[in-house]
Amino acid sequence: IEGLSIKAGSTLTSARAGLVGVIYNGNLKNVHLRNSKISGTGYVGGLAGEVHRATIQECSVADTVIDDGTGASPARIGGLAGFMQVLKVERSYTRNVDIQVLNSPVVEGVGGLIGFNGQVTIENCYAHGTIQVNGGKVGGICGAMNESWSRTNHVWADVDITATGNQVGGFAGWSTGRHLGGITFGNIFTTGDKAQRMNGEVNSTNITGRYMN
């Protein structure tokens, strides 16, 4: 799928934007988005704005710009999905994806793959591109990882991040999940506190086999 321009509305009821707005109990497999632009408030992702009890397998987003539009709603924005709760992302990636979150009143999570991760396992994936945010909770893989069942395994991130808020990290801005094996590259620039090459802020998190460059 190539050359799309998606612009969602600015009201709370239309605050889901992506190739698919919302997915419940489904799967995305072998879906590839290229050379596109997606703009919307609230939950925004290259493939889906909001995902529940679903899997994303062997998918990608490349050479695409994602932004928060007019910023009328709290932002959960990611290269693949804005918000994802339960199940799995595997063998998927973003490449040359530019994420810009400059207008949202509140930032709840902005990530190279997933903005806000609730109980999702991410395995054998990578994120590549740039993220610019007026706010915090920004990560190369996930902006926020909530719940101990959230996990990353064999992932890498090469994402340059510029932010103005707290909780900014090469992998996750804020995390209560588990991180098992991965590599993080990219530069981080922020005027806020709690910025790290790996995780900006962790709480009850297990970290194993991580390399930072």
mmCIF file of C-alpha atoms in Angstrom:
data_model
loop_
_atom_site.group_PDB
_atom_site.id
_atom_site.type_symbol
_atom_site.label_atom_id
_atom_site.label_comp_id
_atom_site.label_asym_id
_atom_site.label_seq_id
_atom_site.Cartn_x
_atom_site.Cartn_y
_atom_site.Cartn_z
ATOM 1 C CA ILE A 1 0.000 0.000 0.000
ATOM 2 C CA GLU A 2 1.656 3.224 -1.115
ATOM 3 C CA GLY A 3 1.048 6.936 -1.379
ATOM 4 C CA LEU A 4 -1.858 7.310 1.052
ATOM 5 C CA SER A 5 -2.847 10.546 2.759
ATOM 6 C CA ILE A 6 -5.059 9.995 5.816
ATOM 7 C CA LYS A 7 -6.400 12.871 7.875
ATOM 8 C CA ALA A 8 -8.755 12.123 10.736
ATOM 9 C CA GLY A 9 -11.193 14.538 12.308
ATOM 10 C CA SER A 10 -10.380 16.650 15.338
ATOM 11 C CA THR A 11 -13.231 15.601 17.655
ATOM 12 C CA LEU A 12 -12.960 13.078 20.484
ATOM 13 C CA THR A 13 -15.268 10.680 18.651
ATOM 14 C CA SER A 14 -12.994 10.602 15.582
ATOM 15 C CA ALA A 15 -9.712 10.434 17.491
ATOM 16 C CA ARG A 16 -8.458 7.181 15.925
ATOM 17 C CA ALA A 17 -6.273 7.339 12.822
ATOM 18 C CA GLY A 18 -4.258 4.860 10.768
ATOM 19 C CA LEU A 19 -4.596 2.545 7.820
ATOM 20 C CA VAL A 20 -7.267 1.008 10.098
ATOM 21 C CA GLY A 21 -8.837 3.115 12.827
ATOM 22 C CA VAL A 22 -9.631 0.397 15.416
ATOM 23 C CA ILE A 23 -8.974 -3.359 15.492
ATOM 24 C CA TYR A 24 -10.707 -5.738 17.926
ATOM 25 C CA ASN A 25 -9.939 -9.473 18.036
ATOM 26 C CA GLY A 26 -8.167 -9.571 14.685
ATOM 27 C CA ASN A 27 -4.832 -9.956 12.927
ATOM 28 C CA LEU A 28 -2.726 -7.887 10.572
ATOM 29 C CA LYS A 29 -0.281 -9.995 8.547
ATOM 30 C CA ASN A 30 1.951 -9.052 5.620
ATOM 31 C CA VAL A 31 0.605 -5.499 5.483
ATOM 32 C CA HIS A 32 3.145 -2.917 4.294
ATOM 33 C CA LEU A 33 2.583 0.841 4.125
ATOM 34 C CA ARG A 34 4.966 3.089 2.154
ATOM 35 C CA ASN A 35 5.431 6.758 1.259
ATOM 36 C CA SER A 36 2.337 7.979 3.075
ATOM 37 C CA LYS A 37 1.178 10.626 5.528
ATOM 38 C CA ILE A 38 -1.139 10.028 8.475
ATOM 39 C CA SER A 39 -2.467 12.890 10.557
ATOM 40 C CA GLY A 40 -4.896 12.691 13.447
ATOM 41 C CA THR A 41 -5.567 13.531 17.063
ATOM 42 C CA GLY A 42 -5.634 11.013 19.888
ATOM 43 C CA TYR A 43 -4.663 7.427 18.985
ATOM 44 C CA VAL A 44 -2.636 7.439 15.767
ATOM 45 C CA GLY A 45 -0.481 4.765 14.113
ATOM 46 C CA GLY A 46 0.821 3.844 10.697
ATOM 47 C CA LEU A 47 -1.213 0.625 10.588
ATOM 48 C CA ALA A 48 -3.819 1.221 13.301
ATOM 49 C CA GLY A 49 -4.845 3.874 15.767
ATOM 50 C CA GLU A 50 -6.156 1.489 18.448
ATOM 51 C CA VAL A 51 -5.687 -2.291 18.743
ATOM 52 C CA HIS A 52 -7.247 -4.748 21.248
ATOM 53 C CA ARG A 53 -6.583 -8.492 21.516
ATOM 54 C CA ALA A 54 -4.889 -8.745 18.138
ATOM 55 C CA THR A 55 -1.569 -9.633 16.526
ATOM 56 C CA ILE A 56 0.582 -7.719 14.069
ATOM 57 C CA GLN A 57 2.844 -10.094 12.119
ATOM 58 C CA GLU A 58 5.372 -9.460 9.351
ATOM 59 C CA CYS A 59 4.147 -5.905 8.770
ATOM 60 C CA SER A 60 5.958 -2.638 8.159
ATOM 61 C CA VAL A 61 5.649 1.116 7.752
ATOM 62 C CA ALA A 62 8.348 2.947 5.771
ATOM 63 C CA ASP A 63 9.114 6.426 4.418
ATOM 64 C CA THR A 64 6.026 7.819 6.125
ATOM 65 C CA VAL A 65 5.155 10.907 8.184
ATOM 66 C CA ILE A 66 2.814 10.588 11.178
ATOM 67 C CA ASP A 67 1.605 13.626 13.137
ATOM 68 C CA ASP A 68 -0.958 14.673 15.723
ATOM 69 C CA GLY A 69 -2.915 17.058 13.513
ATOM 70 C CA THR A 70 -4.643 19.792 15.490
ATOM 71 C CA GLY A 71 -3.828 18.033 18.766
ATOM 72 C CA ALA A 72 -7.357 18.147 20.172
ATOM 73 C CA SER A 73 -6.965 14.940 22.239
ATOM 74 C CA PRO A 74 -4.340 13.315 24.509
ATOM 75 C CA ALA A 75 -1.783 11.627 22.249
ATOM 76 C CA ARG A 76 -0.902 7.933 21.997
ATOM 77 C CA ILE A 77 1.020 7.729 18.732
ATOM 78 C CA GLY A 78 3.309 5.064 17.239
ATOM 79 C CA GLY A 79 4.915 3.983 13.982
ATOM 80 C CA LEU A 80 2.798 0.816 13.825
ATOM 81 C CA ALA A 81 0.022 1.445 16.365
ATOM 82 C CA GLY A 82 -0.962 4.301 18.637
ATOM 83 C CA PHE A 83 -2.416 2.166 21.425
ATOM 84 C CA MET A 84 -2.248 -1.620 21.648
ATOM 85 C CA GLN A 85 -3.555 -3.816 24.442
ATOM 86 C CA VAL A 86 -2.985 -7.581 24.738
ATOM 87 C CA LEU A 87 -1.349 -10.095 22.406
ATOM 88 C CA LYS A 88 1.631 -9.614 20.134
ATOM 89 C CA VAL A 89 3.746 -7.801 17.540
ATOM 90 C CA GLU A 90 6.346 -9.951 15.777
ATOM 91 C CA ARG A 91 8.727 -9.759 12.819
ATOM 92 C CA SER A 92 7.594 -6.219 12.025
ATOM 93 C CA TYR A 93 9.397 -2.903 11.621
ATOM 94 C CA THR A 94 9.357 0.788 10.833
ATOM 95 C CA ARG A 95 11.958 2.412 8.566
ATOM 96 C CA ASN A 96 12.466 6.115 7.881
ATOM 97 C CA VAL A 97 9.296 7.010 9.771
ATOM 98 C CA ASP A 98 9.044 10.610 10.968
ATOM 99 C CA ILE A 99 6.698 11.088 13.952
ATOM 100 C CA GLN A 100 5.769 14.646 14.957
ATOM 101 C CA VAL A 101 3.656 15.335 18.043
ATOM 102 C CA LEU A 102 3.700 19.098 18.447
ATOM 103 C CA ASN A 103 0.125 20.176 19.247
ATOM 104 C CA SER A 104 -1.384 17.692 21.711
ATOM 105 C CA PRO A 105 -2.338 19.055 25.151
ATOM 106 C CA VAL A 106 -1.221 15.814 26.867
ATOM 107 C CA VAL A 107 1.233 13.152 25.654
ATOM 108 C CA GLU A 108 0.467 9.681 27.044
ATOM 109 C CA GLY A 109 2.981 7.785 24.907
ATOM 110 C CA VAL A 110 4.859 8.182 21.621
ATOM 111 C CA GLY A 111 7.008 5.337 20.274
ATOM 112 C CA GLY A 112 8.797 4.150 17.170
ATOM 113 C CA LEU A 113 6.578 1.036 17.086
ATOM 114 C CA ILE A 114 3.792 1.533 19.650
ATOM 115 C CA GLY A 115 2.782 4.699 21.468
ATOM 116 C CA PHE A 116 1.198 3.064 24.520
ATOM 117 C CA ASN A 117 1.753 -0.666 25.148
ATOM 118 C CA GLY A 118 -0.656 -2.444 27.475
ATOM 119 C CA GLN A 119 0.238 -6.146 27.952
ATOM 120 C CA VAL A 120 1.730 -6.645 24.472
ATOM 121 C CA THR A 121 4.771 -8.788 23.611
ATOM 122 C CA ILE A 122 7.037 -7.307 20.919
ATOM 123 C CA GLU A 123 9.501 -9.817 19.428
ATOM 124 C CA ASN A 124 12.004 -9.742 16.572
ATOM 125 C CA CYS A 125 11.114 -6.193 15.568
ATOM 126 C CA TYR A 126 12.913 -2.932 14.936
ATOM 127 C CA ALA A 127 12.177 0.782 14.699
ATOM 128 C CA HIS A 128 14.058 3.337 12.604
ATOM 129 C CA GLY A 129 13.382 7.027 12.078
ATOM 130 C CA THR A 130 12.893 10.262 13.990
ATOM 131 C CA ILE A 131 10.503 11.426 16.711
ATOM 132 C CA GLN A 132 9.813 15.022 17.728
ATOM 133 C CA VAL A 133 7.490 15.646 20.689
ATOM 134 C CA ASN A 134 6.364 18.630 22.722
ATOM 135 C CA GLY A 135 6.110 16.582 25.895
ATOM 136 C CA GLY A 136 7.433 13.370 27.415
ATOM 137 C CA LYS A 137 6.823 9.597 27.594
ATOM 138 C CA VAL A 138 8.753 9.034 24.380
ATOM 139 C CA GLY A 139 10.679 5.887 23.390
ATOM 140 C CA GLY A 140 12.374 4.372 20.368
ATOM 141 C CA ILE A 141 10.189 1.239 20.664
ATOM 142 C CA CYS A 142 7.338 2.257 23.013
ATOM 143 C CA GLY A 143 6.494 5.574 24.581
ATOM 144 C CA ALA A 144 4.889 3.860 27.568
ATOM 145 C CA MET A 145 4.815 0.186 28.607
ATOM 146 C CA ASN A 146 2.114 -0.476 31.182
ATOM 147 C CA GLU A 147 1.644 -3.714 33.151
ATOM 148 C CA SER A 148 4.253 -6.369 33.945
ATOM 149 C CA TRP A 149 3.012 -8.519 31.043
ATOM 150 C CA SER A 150 4.272 -5.963 28.541
ATOM 151 C CA ARG A 151 7.502 -7.326 27.074
ATOM 152 C CA THR A 152 10.135 -6.678 24.398
ATOM 153 C CA ASN A 153 12.412 -9.458 23.178
ATOM 154 C CA HIS A 154 15.050 -9.330 20.432
ATOM 155 C CA VAL A 155 14.256 -5.796 19.319
ATOM 156 C CA TRP A 156 16.399 -2.874 18.247
ATOM 157 C CA ALA A 157 15.814 0.828 17.811
ATOM 158 C CA ASP A 158 17.705 3.405 15.756
ATOM 159 C CA VAL A 159 15.550 6.440 16.405
ATOM 160 C CA ASP A 160 16.625 10.055 16.922
ATOM 161 C CA ILE A 161 14.373 11.624 19.559
ATOM 162 C CA THR A 162 13.823 15.308 20.356
ATOM 163 C CA ALA A 163 11.459 16.069 23.244
ATOM 164 C CA THR A 164 10.629 18.805 25.723
ATOM 165 C CA GLY A 165 9.308 16.647 28.576
ATOM 166 C CA ASN A 166 10.299 13.972 31.071
ATOM 167 C CA GLN A 167 10.549 10.188 30.621
ATOM 168 C CA VAL A 168 12.425 9.824 27.337
ATOM 169 C CA GLY A 169 14.357 6.669 26.433
ATOM 170 C CA GLY A 170 15.966 4.799 23.555
ATOM 171 C CA PHE A 171 13.603 1.861 24.163
ATOM 172 C CA ALA A 172 10.783 3.154 26.358
ATOM 173 C CA GLY A 173 10.026 6.482 27.937
ATOM 174 C CA TRP A 174 8.186 4.941 30.894
ATOM 175 C CA SER A 175 7.983 1.234 31.632
ATOM 176 C CA THR A 176 6.689 -1.342 34.092
ATOM 177 C CA GLY A 177 7.298 -4.140 31.583
ATOM 178 C CA ARG A 178 10.109 -6.605 30.822
ATOM 179 C CA HIS A 179 12.964 -6.047 28.367
ATOM 180 C CA LEU A 180 14.842 -9.121 27.150
ATOM 181 C CA GLY A 181 17.654 -8.706 24.644
ATOM 182 C CA GLY A 182 17.978 -5.759 22.284
ATOM 183 C CA ILE A 183 20.087 -2.910 20.947
ATOM 184 C CA THR A 184 19.438 0.823 20.952
ATOM 185 C CA PHE A 185 21.107 3.436 18.760
ATOM 186 C CA GLY A 186 20.037 6.966 17.940
ATOM 187 C CA ASN A 187 20.391 10.314 19.667
ATOM 188 C CA ILE A 188 18.211 11.696 22.444
ATOM 189 C CA PHE A 189 17.716 15.413 23.036
ATOM 190 C CA THR A 190 15.357 16.624 25.764
ATOM 191 C CA THR A 191 14.977 19.603 28.050
ATOM 192 C CA GLY A 192 13.183 17.460 30.651
ATOM 193 C CA ASP A 193 14.344 15.009 33.310
ATOM 194 C CA LYS A 194 14.620 11.198 33.362
ATOM 195 C CA ALA A 195 16.163 10.701 29.931
ATOM 196 C CA GLN A 196 18.244 7.579 29.258
ATOM 197 C CA ARG A 197 19.654 5.716 26.266
ATOM 198 C CA MET A 198 17.518 2.723 27.313
ATOM 199 C CA ASN A 199 14.472 3.615 29.458
ATOM 200 C CA GLY A 200 13.574 7.064 30.699
ATOM 201 C CA GLU A 201 11.877 5.803 33.875
ATOM 202 C CA VAL A 202 11.293 2.246 35.046
ATOM 203 C CA ASN A 203 9.103 0.798 37.777
ATOM 204 C CA SER A 204 9.242 -2.910 38.711
ATOM 205 C CA THR A 205 10.931 -3.673 35.386
ATOM 206 C CA ASN A 206 13.226 -6.593 34.457
ATOM 207 C CA ILE A 207 16.028 -5.737 32.014
ATOM 208 C CA THR A 208 18.251 -8.439 30.510
ATOM 209 C CA GLY A 209 20.847 -8.493 27.718
ATOM 210 C CA ARG A 210 20.615 -4.884 26.573
ATOM 211 C CA TYR A 211 23.248 -3.047 24.516
ATOM 212 C CA MET A 212 23.336 0.722 24.033
ATOM 213 C CA ASN A 213 25.431 2.594 21.499
#
